N, CA and C atoms as an extended XYZ file, in Angstrom:
564
Properties=species:S:1:pos:R:3:atomname:S:1:resname:S:1:resid:I:1 pbc="F F F"
N         0.716      -12.842       80.154 N   MET     1
C        -0.392      -13.325       79.435 CA  MET     1
C        -1.623      -13.585       80.339 C   MET     1
N        -1.361      -14.097       81.546 N   ILE     2
C        -2.419      -14.328       82.507 CA  ILE     2
C        -3.073      -13.032       82.852 C   ILE     2
N        -2.277      -12.037       83.154 N   LYS     3
C        -2.795      -10.715       83.527 CA  LYS     3
C        -3.702      -10.154       82.439 C   LYS     3
N        -3.324      -10.352       81.159 N   LEU     4
C        -4.090       -9.800       80.102 CA  LEU     4
C        -5.502      -10.462       80.093 C   LEU     4
N        -5.489      -11.847       80.243 N   ASN     5
C        -6.830      -12.562       80.288 CA  ASN     5
C        -7.667      -12.061       81.484 C   ASN     5
N        -7.053      -11.808       82.594 N   ILE     6
C        -7.817      -11.357       83.800 CA  ILE     6
C        -8.346       -9.987       83.527 C   ILE     6
N        -7.567       -9.135       82.879 N   LEU     7
C        -8.058       -7.728       82.544 CA  LEU     7
C        -9.228       -7.817       81.537 C   LEU     7
N        -9.115       -8.709       80.516 N   LYS     8
C       -10.173       -8.859       79.564 CA  LYS     8
C       -11.471       -9.291       80.252 C   LYS     8
N       -11.428      -10.291       81.162 N   LYS     9
C       -12.604      -10.765       81.860 CA  LYS     9
C       -13.186       -9.648       82.695 C   LYS     9
N       -12.352       -8.864       83.356 N   ARG    10
C       -12.899       -7.786       84.236 CA  ARG    10
C       -13.499       -6.696       83.383 C   ARG    10
N       -12.886       -6.377       82.289 N   ALA    11
C       -13.414       -5.343       81.383 CA  ALA    11
C       -14.747       -5.828       80.803 C   ALA    11
N       -14.908       -7.130       80.513 N   LYS    12
C       -16.127       -7.607       79.953 CA  LYS    12
C       -17.206       -7.600       81.026 C   LYS    12
N       -16.843       -7.894       82.301 N   PHE    13
C       -17.818       -7.872       83.378 CA  PHE    13
C       -18.179       -6.404       83.638 C   PHE    13
N       -17.312       -5.465       83.625 N   LEU    14
C       -17.594       -4.080       83.852 CA  LEU    14
C       -18.501       -3.553       82.693 C   LEU    14
N       -18.256       -3.952       81.495 N   GLY    15
C       -19.051       -3.506       80.339 CA  GLY    15
C       -20.449       -4.060       80.524 C   GLY    15
N       -20.628       -5.377       80.916 N   ALA    16
C       -21.984       -5.930       81.077 CA  ALA    16
C       -22.679       -5.199       82.268 C   ALA    16
N       -21.932       -4.911       83.324 N   PHE    17
C       -22.517       -4.214       84.468 CA  PHE    17
C       -23.096       -2.805       83.969 C   PHE    17
N       -22.239       -2.054       83.241 N   LEU    18
C       -22.627       -0.726       82.819 CA  LEU    18
C       -23.894       -0.795       81.896 C   LEU    18
N       -23.882       -1.773       80.931 N   ILE    19
C       -25.017       -1.910       80.054 CA  ILE    19
C       -26.247       -2.251       80.860 C   ILE    19
N       -26.136       -3.195       81.760 N   ASN    20
C       -27.316       -3.549       82.625 CA  ASN    20
C       -27.757       -2.418       83.498 C   ASN    20
N       -26.871       -1.523       83.828 N   THR    21
C       -27.286       -0.373       84.646 CA  THR    21
C       -27.970        0.647       83.752 C   THR    21
N       -27.471        0.910       82.565 N   ILE    22
C       -28.100        1.826       81.698 CA  ILE    22
C       -29.331        1.238       81.027 C   ILE    22
N       -29.290        0.000       80.598 N   PHE    23
C       -30.468       -0.638       79.976 CA  PHE    23
C       -30.786       -1.830       80.820 C   PHE    23
N       -31.479       -1.704       81.935 N   PRO    24
C       -31.788       -2.877       82.700 CA  PRO    24
C       -32.647       -3.887       82.004 C   PRO    24
N       -32.352       -5.200       82.285 N   ILE    25
C       -33.114       -6.236       81.670 CA  ILE    25
C       -34.453       -6.410       82.435 C   ILE    25
N       -35.555       -6.101       81.752 N   GLU    26
C       -36.838       -6.318       82.373 CA  GLU    26
C       -37.847       -6.700       81.182 C   GLU    26
N       -38.884       -7.376       81.551 N   CYS    27
C       -39.879       -7.800       80.587 CA  CYS    27
C       -40.515       -6.582       79.970 C   CYS    27
N       -40.557       -6.533       78.652 N   VAL    28
C       -41.028       -5.359       77.869 CA  VAL    28
C       -42.543       -5.169       78.108 C   VAL    28
N       -43.251       -6.158       78.592 N   SER    29
C       -44.649       -6.088       78.836 CA  SER    29
C       -45.063       -5.806       80.251 C   SER    29
N       -44.512       -6.545       81.185 N   CYS    30
C       -44.968       -6.437       82.591 CA  CYS    30
C       -43.870       -5.915       83.523 C   CYS    30
N       -42.607       -5.772       83.079 N   GLY    31
C       -41.623       -5.192       83.903 CA  GLY    31
C       -40.865       -6.162       84.806 C   GLY    31
N       -41.156       -7.452       84.709 N   LYS    32
C       -40.474       -8.495       85.524 CA  LYS    32
C       -39.021       -8.421       85.246 C   LYS    32
N       -38.193       -8.398       86.334 N   GLU    33
C       -36.797       -8.163       86.185 CA  GLU    33
C       -36.015       -9.458       85.700 C   GLU    33
N       -34.923       -9.210       85.069 N   ASP    34
C       -33.957      -10.300       84.644 CA  ASP    34
C       -34.430      -11.081       83.407 C   ASP    34
N       -35.499      -10.637       82.747 N   VAL    35
C       -35.864      -11.325       81.439 CA  VAL    35
C       -36.325      -10.283       80.574 C   VAL    35
N       -35.990      -10.425       79.238 N   TRP    36
C       -36.439       -9.459       78.231 CA  TRP    36
C       -37.947       -9.594       78.054 C   TRP    36
N       -38.461      -10.788       78.017 N   ILE    37
C       -39.894      -10.967       78.032 CA  ILE    37
C       -40.199      -12.266       78.825 C   ILE    37
N       -41.107      -12.276       79.775 N   CYS    38
C       -41.335      -13.401       80.511 CA  CYS    38
C       -42.274      -14.422       79.738 C   CYS    38
N       -42.256      -15.638       80.102 N   ASN    39
C       -43.097      -16.684       79.361 CA  ASN    39
C       -44.578      -16.268       79.245 C   ASN    39
N       -45.120      -15.794       80.403 N   ASP    40
C       -46.533      -15.382       80.402 CA  ASP    40
C       -46.798      -14.329       79.323 C   ASP    40
N       -45.958      -13.344       79.247 N   CYS    41
C       -46.194      -12.200       78.337 CA  CYS    41
C       -45.940      -12.698       76.872 C   CYS    41
N       -44.908      -13.473       76.668 N   LEU    42
C       -44.599      -14.096       75.306 CA  LEU    42
C       -45.794      -14.801       74.864 C   LEU    42
N       -46.446      -15.618       75.589 N   LEU    43
C       -47.590      -16.406       75.196 CA  LEU    43
C       -48.794      -15.548       74.905 C   LEU    43
N       -48.894      -14.355       75.526 N   LYS    44
C       -50.032      -13.398       75.267 CA  LYS    44
C       -49.891      -12.670       73.987 C   LYS    44
N       -48.685      -12.667       73.346 N   ILE    45
C       -48.537      -11.964       72.073 CA  ILE    45
C       -49.310      -12.708       71.034 C   ILE    45
N       -50.228      -11.976       70.416 N   LYS    46
C       -51.158      -12.621       69.461 CA  LYS    46
C       -50.396      -12.941       68.142 C   LYS    46
N       -50.532      -14.195       67.748 N   LEU    47
C       -50.030      -14.625       66.461 CA  LEU    47
C       -50.865      -14.005       65.382 C   LEU    47
N       -50.230      -13.560       64.289 N   ASN    48
C       -51.009      -13.004       63.214 CA  ASN    48
C       -51.760      -14.077       62.508 C   ASN    48
N       -53.102      -14.031       62.382 N   THR    49
C       -53.849      -15.019       61.647 CA  THR    49
C       -54.513      -14.435       60.470 C   THR    49
N       -54.406      -13.098       60.277 N   ASP    50
C       -54.967      -12.486       59.085 CA  ASP    50
C       -53.854      -12.393       58.038 C   ASP    50
N       -54.105      -12.842       56.879 N   PHE    51
C       -53.197      -12.839       55.781 CA  PHE    51
C       -53.685      -11.927       54.687 C   PHE    51
N       -52.708      -11.214       54.100 N   PHE    52
C       -53.074      -10.288       53.080 CA  PHE    52
C       -51.840      -10.048       52.125 C   PHE    52
N       -52.172       -9.472       50.998 N   CYS    53
C       -51.145       -9.106       50.035 CA  CYS    53
C       -50.250       -8.053       50.635 C   CYS    53
N       -48.952       -8.293       50.716 N   ALA    54
C       -48.091       -7.268       51.408 CA  ALA    54
C       -47.926       -5.991       50.591 C   ALA    54
N       -48.440       -5.998       49.334 N   SER    55
C       -48.354       -4.766       48.516 CA  SER    55
C       -49.569       -3.890       48.633 C   SER    55
N       -50.791       -4.452       48.437 N   CYS    56
C       -52.023       -3.694       48.432 CA  CYS    56
C       -52.864       -3.934       49.622 C   CYS    56
N       -52.504       -4.882       50.483 N   SER    57
C       -53.238       -5.158       51.711 CA  SER    57
C       -54.601       -5.880       51.519 C   SER    57
N       -54.835       -6.407       50.303 N   SER    58
C       -56.107       -7.151       50.118 CA  SER    58
C       -55.960       -8.531       50.806 C   SER    58
N       -57.073       -8.875       51.483 N   LYS    59
C       -57.021      -10.159       52.237 CA  LYS    59
C       -56.884      -11.304       51.263 C   LYS    59
N       -56.193      -12.330       51.719 N   ASN    60
C       -56.024      -13.564       50.891 CA  ASN    60
C       -55.688      -14.746       51.838 C   ASN    60
N       -55.386      -15.852       51.216 N   ASN    61
C       -55.047      -16.977       52.013 CA  ASN    61
C       -53.481      -17.081       52.018 C   ASN    61
N       -52.953      -17.167       53.183 N   TYR    62
C       -51.550      -17.451       53.463 CA  TYR    62
C       -50.502      -16.476       52.921 C   TYR    62
N       -50.913      -15.183       52.801 N   GLY    63
C       -49.963      -14.162       52.508 CA  GLY    63
C       -49.374      -14.054       51.105 C   GLY    63
N       -50.032      -14.687       50.126 N   ALA    64
C       -49.517      -14.616       48.776 CA  ALA    64
C       -49.795      -13.271       48.158 C   ALA    64
N       -48.999      -12.844       47.217 N   TYR    65
C       -49.308      -11.570       46.534 CA  TYR    65
C       -50.552      -11.830       45.713 C   TYR    65
N       -51.451      -10.828       45.542 N   CYS    66
C       -52.629      -10.953       44.756 CA  CYS    66
C       -52.269      -10.999       43.294 C   CYS    66
N       -53.209      -11.328       42.463 N   ASN    67
C       -52.980      -11.422       40.995 CA  ASN    67
C       -52.516      -10.054       40.449 C   ASN    67
N       -53.103       -8.944       40.961 N   LYS    68
C       -52.730       -7.610       40.503 CA  LYS    68
C       -51.312       -7.240       40.863 C   LYS    68
N       -50.763       -7.757       42.007 N   CYS    69
C       -49.423       -7.344       42.435 CA  CYS    69
C       -48.292       -8.340       42.260 C   CYS    69
N       -48.676       -9.603       42.001 N   LYS    70
C       -47.683      -10.646       41.973 CA  LYS    70
C       -46.583      -10.419       41.004 C   LYS    70
N       -46.801       -9.799       39.888 N   ASN    71
C       -45.690       -9.603       38.870 CA  ASN    71
C       -44.746       -8.521       39.228 C   ASN    71
N       -45.004       -7.777       40.277 N   LYS    72
C       -44.124       -6.680       40.725 CA  LYS    72
C       -43.015       -7.177       41.617 C   LYS    72
N       -43.078       -8.421       42.105 N   PHE    73
C       -42.189       -8.917       43.110 CA  PHE    73
C       -41.674      -10.290       42.682 C   PHE    73
N       -40.458      -10.541       43.172 N   PHE    74
C       -39.789      -11.781       42.945 CA  PHE    74
C       -40.374      -12.886       43.890 C   PHE    74
N       -40.717      -12.492       45.121 N   LEU    75
C       -41.244      -13.421       46.102 CA  LEU    75
C       -42.690      -13.803       45.739 C   LEU    75
N       -43.156      -14.938       46.244 N   LYS    76
C       -44.482      -15.359       45.955 CA  LYS    76
C       -45.469      -14.698       47.023 C   LYS    76
N       -44.862      -14.327       48.158 N   GLY    77
C       -45.714      -13.742       49.177 CA  GLY    77
C       -44.849      -13.517       50.433 C   GLY    77
N       -45.511      -12.947       51.509 N   VAL    78
C       -44.867      -12.632       52.705 CA  VAL    78
C       -45.737      -13.077       53.916 C   VAL    78
N       -45.129      -13.692       54.831 N   TRP    79
C       -45.853      -14.042       56.112 CA  TRP    79
C       -45.389      -13.085       57.181 C   TRP    79
N       -46.355      -12.514       57.875 N   ILE    80
C       -46.057      -11.552       58.947 CA  ILE    80
C       -46.531      -12.250       60.263 C   ILE    80
N       -45.575      -12.533       61.143 N   ALA    81
C       -45.859      -13.317       62.293 CA  ALA    81
C       -46.692      -12.540       63.363 C   ALA    81
N       -46.318      -11.251       63.487 N   GLY    82
C       -46.991      -10.503       64.500 CA  GLY    82
C       -47.054       -9.062       64.097 C   GLY    82
N       -47.972       -8.271       64.722 N   ASN    83
C       -48.098       -6.871       64.396 CA  ASN    83
C       -47.034       -5.995       65.076 C   ASN    83
N       -46.497       -5.098       64.298 N   TYR    84
C       -45.522       -4.220       64.816 CA  TYR    84
C       -46.112       -3.107       65.706 C   TYR    84
N       -47.253       -2.683       65.409 N   ASN    85
C       -48.008       -1.751       66.282 CA  ASN    85
C       -49.204       -2.417       66.843 C   ASN    85
N       -49.631       -1.893       67.992 N   VAL    86
C       -50.865       -2.427       68.594 CA  VAL    86
C       -52.002       -1.933       67.705 C   VAL    86
N       -52.867       -2.898       67.294 N   LYS    87
C       -53.959       -2.573       66.305 CA  LYS    87
C       -54.787       -1.373       66.729 C   LYS    87
N       -55.012       -0.475       65.796 N   GLY    88
C       -55.804        0.713       66.082 CA  GLY    88
C       -55.006        1.870       66.821 C   GLY    88
N       -53.765        1.736       67.016 N   THR    89
C       -52.985        2.747       67.733 CA  THR    89
C       -51.646        2.895       67.041 C   THR    89
N       -50.892        3.880       67.465 N   ASN    90
C       -49.531        4.125       66.984 CA  ASN    90
C       -48.524        3.486       68.000 C   ASN    90
N       -49.035        2.871       69.096 N   LYS    91
C       -48.201        2.291       70.089 CA  LYS    91
C       -47.552        1.016       69.633 C   LYS    91
N       -46.183        0.986       69.884 N   LYS    92
C       -45.399       -0.183       69.421 CA  LYS    92
C       -45.803       -1.410       70.201 C   LYS    92
N       -45.930       -2.569       69.585 N   SER    93
C       -46.234       -3.849       70.232 CA  SER    93
C       -45.020       -4.343       70.971 C   SER    93
N       -45.195       -5.389       71.756 N   SER    94
C       -44.107       -6.055       72.461 CA  SER    94
C       -43.105       -6.597       71.462 C   SER    94
N       -43.570       -7.082       70.290 N   ILE    95
C       -42.658       -7.589       69.254 CA  ILE    95
C       -41.754       -6.465       68.718 C   ILE    95
N       -42.393       -5.281       68.486 N   ALA    96
C       -41.549       -4.155       68.050 CA  ALA    96
C       -40.494       -3.721       69.027 C   ALA    96
N       -40.884       -3.706       70.340 N   VAL    97
C       -39.943       -3.290       71.382 CA  VAL    97
C       -38.841       -4.313       71.480 C   VAL    97
N       -39.152       -5.646       71.365 N   LEU    98
C       -38.093       -6.695       71.416 CA  LEU    98
C       -37.193       -6.563       70.227 C   LEU    98
N       -37.653       -6.287       69.044 N   ILE    99
C       -36.852       -6.193       67.871 CA  ILE    99
C       -35.878       -5.006       68.015 C   ILE    99
N       -36.415       -3.889       68.506 N   ASN   100
C       -35.557       -2.670       68.696 CA  ASN   100
C       -34.482       -2.890       69.735 C   ASN   100
N       -34.820       -3.664       70.865 N   ARG   101
C       -33.851       -3.901       71.818 CA  ARG   101
C       -32.787       -4.926       71.324 C   ARG   101
N       -33.181       -5.897       70.554 N   LEU   102
C       -32.227       -6.775       69.967 CA  LEU   102
C       -31.242       -6.023       69.085 C   LEU   102
N       -31.722       -5.180       68.228 N   LYS   103
C       -30.959       -4.396       67.265 CA  LYS   103
C       -30.123       -3.336       67.868 C   LYS   103
N       -30.673       -2.543       68.770 N   TYR   104
C       -29.978       -1.417       69.219 CA  TYR   104
C       -29.446       -1.414       70.678 C   TYR   104
N       -29.897       -2.412       71.452 N   ASN   105
C       -29.322       -2.653       72.751 CA  ASN   105
C       -28.413       -3.872       72.738 C   ASN   105
N       -28.232       -4.396       71.547 N   PHE   106
C       -27.289       -5.558       71.287 CA  PHE   106
C       -27.634       -6.728       72.315 C   PHE   106
N       -28.931       -6.984       72.530 N   ALA   107
C       -29.457       -7.946       73.440 CA  ALA   107
C       -29.664       -9.269       72.628 C   ALA   107
N       -28.607      -10.008       72.365 N   LYS   108
C       -28.722      -11.162       71.450 CA  LYS   108
C       -29.688      -12.211       72.059 C   LYS   108
N       -29.779      -12.275       73.367 N   LYS   109
C       -30.669      -13.284       74.074 CA  LYS   109
C       -32.114      -13.121       73.573 C   LYS   109
N       -32.511      -11.983       73.103 N   ILE   110
C       -33.899      -11.713       72.664 CA  ILE   110
C       -34.170      -12.559       71.382 C   ILE   110
N       -33.181      -12.860       70.628 N   SER   111
C       -33.333      -13.587       69.410 CA  SER   111
C       -33.972      -14.973       69.700 C   SER   111
N       -33.690      -15.548       70.859 N   GLU   112
C       -34.296      -16.782       71.251 CA  GLU   112
C       -35.779      -16.657       71.422 C   GLU   112
N       -36.257      -15.629       72.061 N   HIS   113
C       -37.675      -15.365       72.244 CA  HIS   113
C       -38.341      -15.098       70.920 C   HIS   113
N       -37.746      -14.280       70.099 N   LEU   114
C       -38.345      -14.009       68.771 CA  LEU   114
C       -38.334      -15.276       67.816 C   LEU   114
N       -37.300      -16.007       67.974 N   GLY   115
C       -37.253      -17.343       67.292 CA  GLY   115
C       -38.409      -18.324       67.730 C   GLY   115
N       -38.638      -18.344       68.991 N   ASP   116
C       -39.730      -19.188       69.602 CA  ASP   116
C       -41.087      -18.650       69.069 C   ASP   116
N       -41.217      -17.337       69.018 N   PHE   117
C       -42.505      -16.772       68.585 CA  PHE   117
C       -42.656      -17.097       67.036 C   PHE   117
N       -41.635      -17.009       66.296 N   LEU   118
C       -41.703      -17.366       64.919 CA  LEU   118
C       -42.059      -18.780       64.661 C   LEU   118
N       -41.396      -19.706       65.506 N   PHE   119
C       -41.706      -21.106       65.424 CA  PHE   119
C       -43.231      -21.347       65.651 C   PHE   119
N       -43.753      -20.695       66.745 N   ARG   120
C       -45.150      -20.865       67.096 CA  ARG   120
C       -46.046      -20.442       65.926 C   ARG   120
N       -45.699      -19.308       65.291 N   PHE   121
C       -46.356      -18.773       64.166 CA  PHE   121
C       -46.413      -19.802       62.995 C   PHE   121
N       -45.230      -20.314       62.601 N   LEU   122
C       -45.199      -21.283       61.520 CA  LEU   122
C       -45.970      -22.556       61.888 C   LEU   122
N       -45.861      -23.036       63.113 N   LYS   123
C       -46.593      -24.239       63.511 CA  LYS   123
C       -48.127      -23.938       63.403 C   LYS   123
N       -48.501      -22.758       63.785 N   ASN   124
C       -49.934      -22.412       63.652 CA  ASN   124
C       -50.410      -22.356       62.185 C   ASN   124
N       -49.580      -21.856       61.304 N   ILE   125
C       -49.972      -21.855       59.894 CA  ILE   125
C       -50.177      -23.297       59.369 C   ILE   125
N       -49.270      -24.170       59.694 N   PHE   126
C       -49.433      -25.565       59.188 CA  PHE   126
C       -50.613      -26.229       59.929 C   PHE   126
N       -50.901      -25.906       61.119 N   LYS   127
C       -52.011      -26.432       61.872 CA  LYS   127
C       -53.349      -25.962       61.138 C   LYS   127
N       -53.347      -24.667       60.785 N   GLN   128
C       -54.534      -24.114       60.040 CA  GLN   128
C       -54.715      -24.818       58.758 C   GLN   128
N       -53.683      -25.092       58.090 N   ALA   129
C       -53.795      -25.748       56.702 CA  ALA   129
C       -54.372      -27.131       56.917 C   ALA   129
N       -53.906      -27.864       57.920 N   ALA   130
C       -54.408      -29.246       58.215 CA  ALA   130
C       -55.848      -29.157       58.592 C   ALA   130
N       -56.274      -28.173       59.419 N   LEU   131
C       -57.657      -28.057       59.870 CA  LEU   131
C       -58.565      -27.692       58.669 C   LEU   131
N       -58.051      -26.774       57.855 N   SER   132
C       -58.821      -26.451       56.653 CA  SER   132
C       -59.086      -27.658       55.748 C   SER   132
N       -58.085      -28.518       55.642 N   SER   133
C       -58.180      -29.744       54.773 CA  SER   133
C       -59.205      -30.700       55.439 C   SER   133
N       -59.115      -30.818       56.753 N   PHE   134
C       -60.013      -31.696       57.479 CA  PHE   134
C       -61.484      -31.204       57.334 C   PHE   134
N       -61.714      -29.943       57.485 N   LEU   135
C       -63.106      -29.374       57.432 CA  LEU   135
C       -63.688      -29.522       56.052 C   LEU   135
N       -62.816      -29.520       55.033 N   SER   136
C       -63.260      -29.726       53.693 CA  SER   136
C       -63.466      -31.206       53.255 C   SER   136
N       -63.170      -32.053       54.278 N   GLY   137
C       -63.326      -33.498       54.024 CA  GLY   137
C       -62.159      -34.153       53.358 C   GLY   137
N       -61.109      -33.454       53.250 N   LYS   138
C       -59.889      -34.031       52.540 CA  LYS   138
C       -58.830      -34.232       53.584 C   LYS   138
N       -58.061      -35.257       53.373 N   GLU   139
C       -56.846      -35.515       54.221 CA  GLU   139
C       -55.821      -34.478       53.910 C   GLU   139
N       -55.073      -34.056       54.933 N   TYR   140
C       -53.977      -33.042       54.674 CA  TYR   140
C       -52.891      -33.730       53.961 C   TYR   140
N       -52.875      -33.534       52.617 N   MET   141
C       -51.823      -34.106       51.733 CA  MET   141
C       -51.302      -32.891       50.870 C   MET   141
N       -50.151      -32.386       51.227 N   PRO   142
C       -49.687      -31.181       50.552 CA  PRO   142
C       -49.743      -31.258       49.039 C   PRO   142
N       -49.392      -32.309       48.402 N   ASN   143
C       -49.348      -32.379       46.961 CA  ASN   143
C       -50.732      -32.213       46.308 C   ASN   143
N       -51.784      -32.864       46.989 N   THR   144
C       -53.183      -32.737       46.576 CA  THR   144
C       -53.605      -31.311       46.674 C   THR   144
N       -53.370      -30.747       47.767 N   LEU   145
C       -53.831      -29.364       48.014 CA  LEU   145
C       -53.098      -28.367       47.127 C   LEU   145
N       -51.853      -28.722       46.756 N   LYS   146
C       -51.125      -27.921       45.761 CA  LYS   146
C       -51.813      -27.882       44.396 C   LYS   146
N       -52.176      -29.085       44.012 N   GLN   147
C       -52.832      -29.259       42.720 CA  GLN   147
C       -54.128      -28.415       42.651 C   GLN   147
N       -54.783      -28.378       43.824 N   GLU   148
C       -56.118      -27.669       43.925 CA  GLU   148
C       -55.856      -26.127       44.151 C   GLU   148
N       -54.624      -25.716       44.174 N   ASN   149
C       -54.257      -24.323       44.391 CA  ASN   149
C       -54.876      -23.755       45.715 C   ASN   149
N       -54.914      -24.575       46.739 N   ARG   150
C       -55.445      -24.190       47.957 CA  ARG   150
C       -54.327      -23.735       48.939 C   ARG   150
N       -53.070      -24.108       48.610 N   LEU   151
C       -51.977      -23.706       49.454 CA  LEU   151
C       -50.869      -23.172       48.631 C   LEU   151
N       -50.139      -22.173       49.223 N   PRO   152
C       -48.940      -21.709       48.393 CA  PRO   152
C       -47.861      -22.788       48.485 C   PRO   152
N       -46.966      -22.594       47.550 N   GLN   153
C       -45.851      -23.657       47.325 CA  GLN   153
C       -45.103      -23.940       48.571 C   GLN   153
N       -44.757      -22.881       49.388 N   ILE   154
C       -43.950      -23.196       50.578 CA  ILE   154
C       -44.655      -24.152       51.525 C   ILE   154
N       -45.931      -24.224       51.518 N   MET   155
C       -46.658      -25.074       52.411 CA  MET   155
C       -46.850      -26.497       51.883 C   MET   155
N       -46.494      -26.654       50.632 N   THR   156
C       -46.621      -28.054       50.010 CA  THR   156
C       -45.365      -28.786       49.996 C   THR   156
N       -44.366      -28.264       50.598 N   THR   157
C       -43.110      -29.081       50.729 CA  THR   157
C       -42.995      -29.558       52.164 C   THR   157
N       -42.464      -30.707       52.417 N   PRO   158
C       -42.330      -31.149       53.755 CA  PRO   158
C       -41.493      -30.154       54.640 C   PRO   158
N       -41.784      -30.093       55.912 N   SER   159
C       -41.176      -29.164       56.787 CA  SER   159
C       -39.670      -29.300       56.844 C   SER   159
N       -39.206      -30.509       56.615 N   TYR   160
C       -37.700      -30.678       56.686 CA  TYR   160
C       -36.968      -30.061       55.436 C   TYR   160
N       -37.737      -29.655       54.443 N   ASN   161
C       -37.193      -28.966       53.335 CA  ASN   161
C       -37.450      -27.426       53.340 C   ASN   161
N       -38.228      -27.003       54.339 N   THR   162
C       -38.516      -25.586       54.479 CA  THR   162
C       -37.334      -24.939       55.293 C   THR   162
N       -36.954      -23.876       54.768 N   ILE   163
C       -35.855      -23.089       55.468 CA  ILE   163
C       -36.303      -21.586       55.680 C   ILE   163
N       -35.690      -21.087       56.705 N   ILE   164
C       -35.950      -19.616       56.907 CA  ILE   164
C       -34.568      -18.957       56.660 C   ILE   164
N       -34.593      -17.956       55.723 N   ILE   165
C       -33.357      -17.373       55.307 CA  ILE   165
C       -33.332      -15.951       55.903 C   ILE   165
N       -32.339      -15.606       56.626 N   PRO   166
C       -32.252      -14.193       57.196 CA  PRO   166
C       -32.045      -13.182       56.053 C   PRO   166
N       -32.616      -11.989       56.287 N   VAL   167
C       -32.381      -10.905       55.340 CA  VAL   167
C       -30.899      -10.474       55.471 C   VAL   167
N       -30.212      -10.384       54.389 N   PRO   168
C       -28.808       -9.865       54.534 CA  PRO   168
C       -28.703       -8.505       55.130 C   PRO   168
N       -27.698       -8.330       55.894 N   LEU   169
C       -27.466       -7.038       56.619 CA  LEU   169
C       -26.380       -6.332       55.866 C   LEU   169
N       -26.516       -5.029       55.719 N   HIS   170
C       -25.429       -4.249       55.094 CA  HIS   170
C       -24.136       -4.392       55.866 C   HIS   170
N       -22.992       -4.534       55.237 N   ILE   171
C       -21.722       -4.756       55.904 CA  ILE   171
C       -21.412       -3.711       57.000 C   ILE   171
N       -21.753       -2.461       56.716 N   LYS   172
C       -21.545       -1.461       57.739 CA  LYS   172
C       -22.330       -1.647       59.020 C   LYS   172
N       -23.568       -2.054       58.854 N   LYS   173
C       -24.418       -2.349       60.028 CA  LYS   173
C       -23.881       -3.666       60.752 C   LYS   173
N       -23.467       -4.653       59.964 N   LEU   174
C       -22.964       -5.853       60.545 CA  LEU   174
C       -21.717       -5.528       61.377 C   LEU   174
N       -20.818       -4.711       60.888 N   LYS   175
C       -19.658       -4.366       61.603 CA  LYS   175
C       -19.910       -3.579       62.846 C   LYS   175
N       -20.876       -2.602       62.769 N   TRP   176
C       -21.290       -1.794       63.870 CA  TRP   176
C       -21.977       -2.689       64.960 C   TRP   176
N       -22.962       -3.515       64.571 N   ARG   177
C       -23.727       -4.306       65.533 CA  ARG   177
C       -22.971       -5.578       66.007 C   ARG   177
N       -22.180       -6.102       65.094 N   GLY   178
C       -21.470       -7.316       65.412 CA  GLY   178
C       -22.193       -8.569       65.184 C   GLY   178
N       -23.398       -8.506       64.733 N   PHE   179
C       -24.272       -9.751       64.439 CA  PHE   179
C       -25.345       -9.297       63.520 C   PHE   179
N       -25.980      -10.289       62.838 N   ASN   180
C       -27.212      -10.056       62.007 CA  ASN   180
C       -28.349      -10.566       62.821 C   ASN   180
N       -29.173       -9.698       63.222 N   GLN   181
C       -30.298      -10.054       64.117 CA  GLN   181
C       -31.238      -11.084       63.404 C   GLN   181
N       -31.466      -10.920       62.112 N   ALA   182
C       -32.351      -11.903       61.384 CA  ALA   182
C       -31.680      -13.293       61.342 C   ALA   182
N       -30.389      -13.335       61.217 N   GLU   183
C       -29.670      -14.630       61.288 CA  GLU   183
C       -29.805      -15.302       62.557 C   GLU   183
N       -29.728      -14.549       63.747 N   LEU   184
C       -29.789      -15.155       65.110 CA  LEU   184
C       -31.236      -15.720       65.232 C   LEU   184
N       -32.208      -15.003       64.791 N   ILE   185
C       -33.596      -15.517       64.933 CA  ILE   185
C       -33.824      -16.772       64.129 C   ILE   185
N       -33.281      -16.767       62.874 N   ALA   186
C       -33.486      -17.895       61.961 CA  ALA   186
C       -32.813      -19.167       62.513 C   ALA   186
N       -31.700      -18.917       63.258 N   GLN   187
C       -30.949      -20.051       63.847 CA  GLN   187
C       -31.666      -20.787       64.953 C   GLN   187
N       -32.619      -20.053       65.569 N   VAL   188
C       -33.388      -20.694       66.719 CA  VAL   188
C       -34.235      -21.824       66.144 C   VAL   188
């Protein structure tokens, strides 16, 4: 039994070594070794501050579906934390590269960075809502703003009631990958 455990540990070490040799860990932006993305580069990724209808792309407040599109979808809207492509190009952004490496290089550690990015995005949205209220001369009180239809429903509930739900992964993909990347990010 002891020999089997030693063999498992050595096989795991050898597997990690081969993966690191084939897919070396380096910052997707600057190339710094031993990190998927360094803190400096992570902080440089621009949070999405432009909100629009996810169906027709018309600009709006806080990513709600517009009146023309809202009846086509069950969701009230969609928030997009960062751009998948660099604006004005077909080049993939750092976020896109991180997502691909998480999914296809099985780099679970990346979920922590993406979760931190998502947290910064959500924090920024709530900060914007509070600033908008302040500039209008009103105290940031979610229920009052909800009645005025200035904020979507998700923003009018206290943050301890707000949850992030991962998109379900098809069972075949889950078995192949061994984890649901959206679930790992949501757990952060």
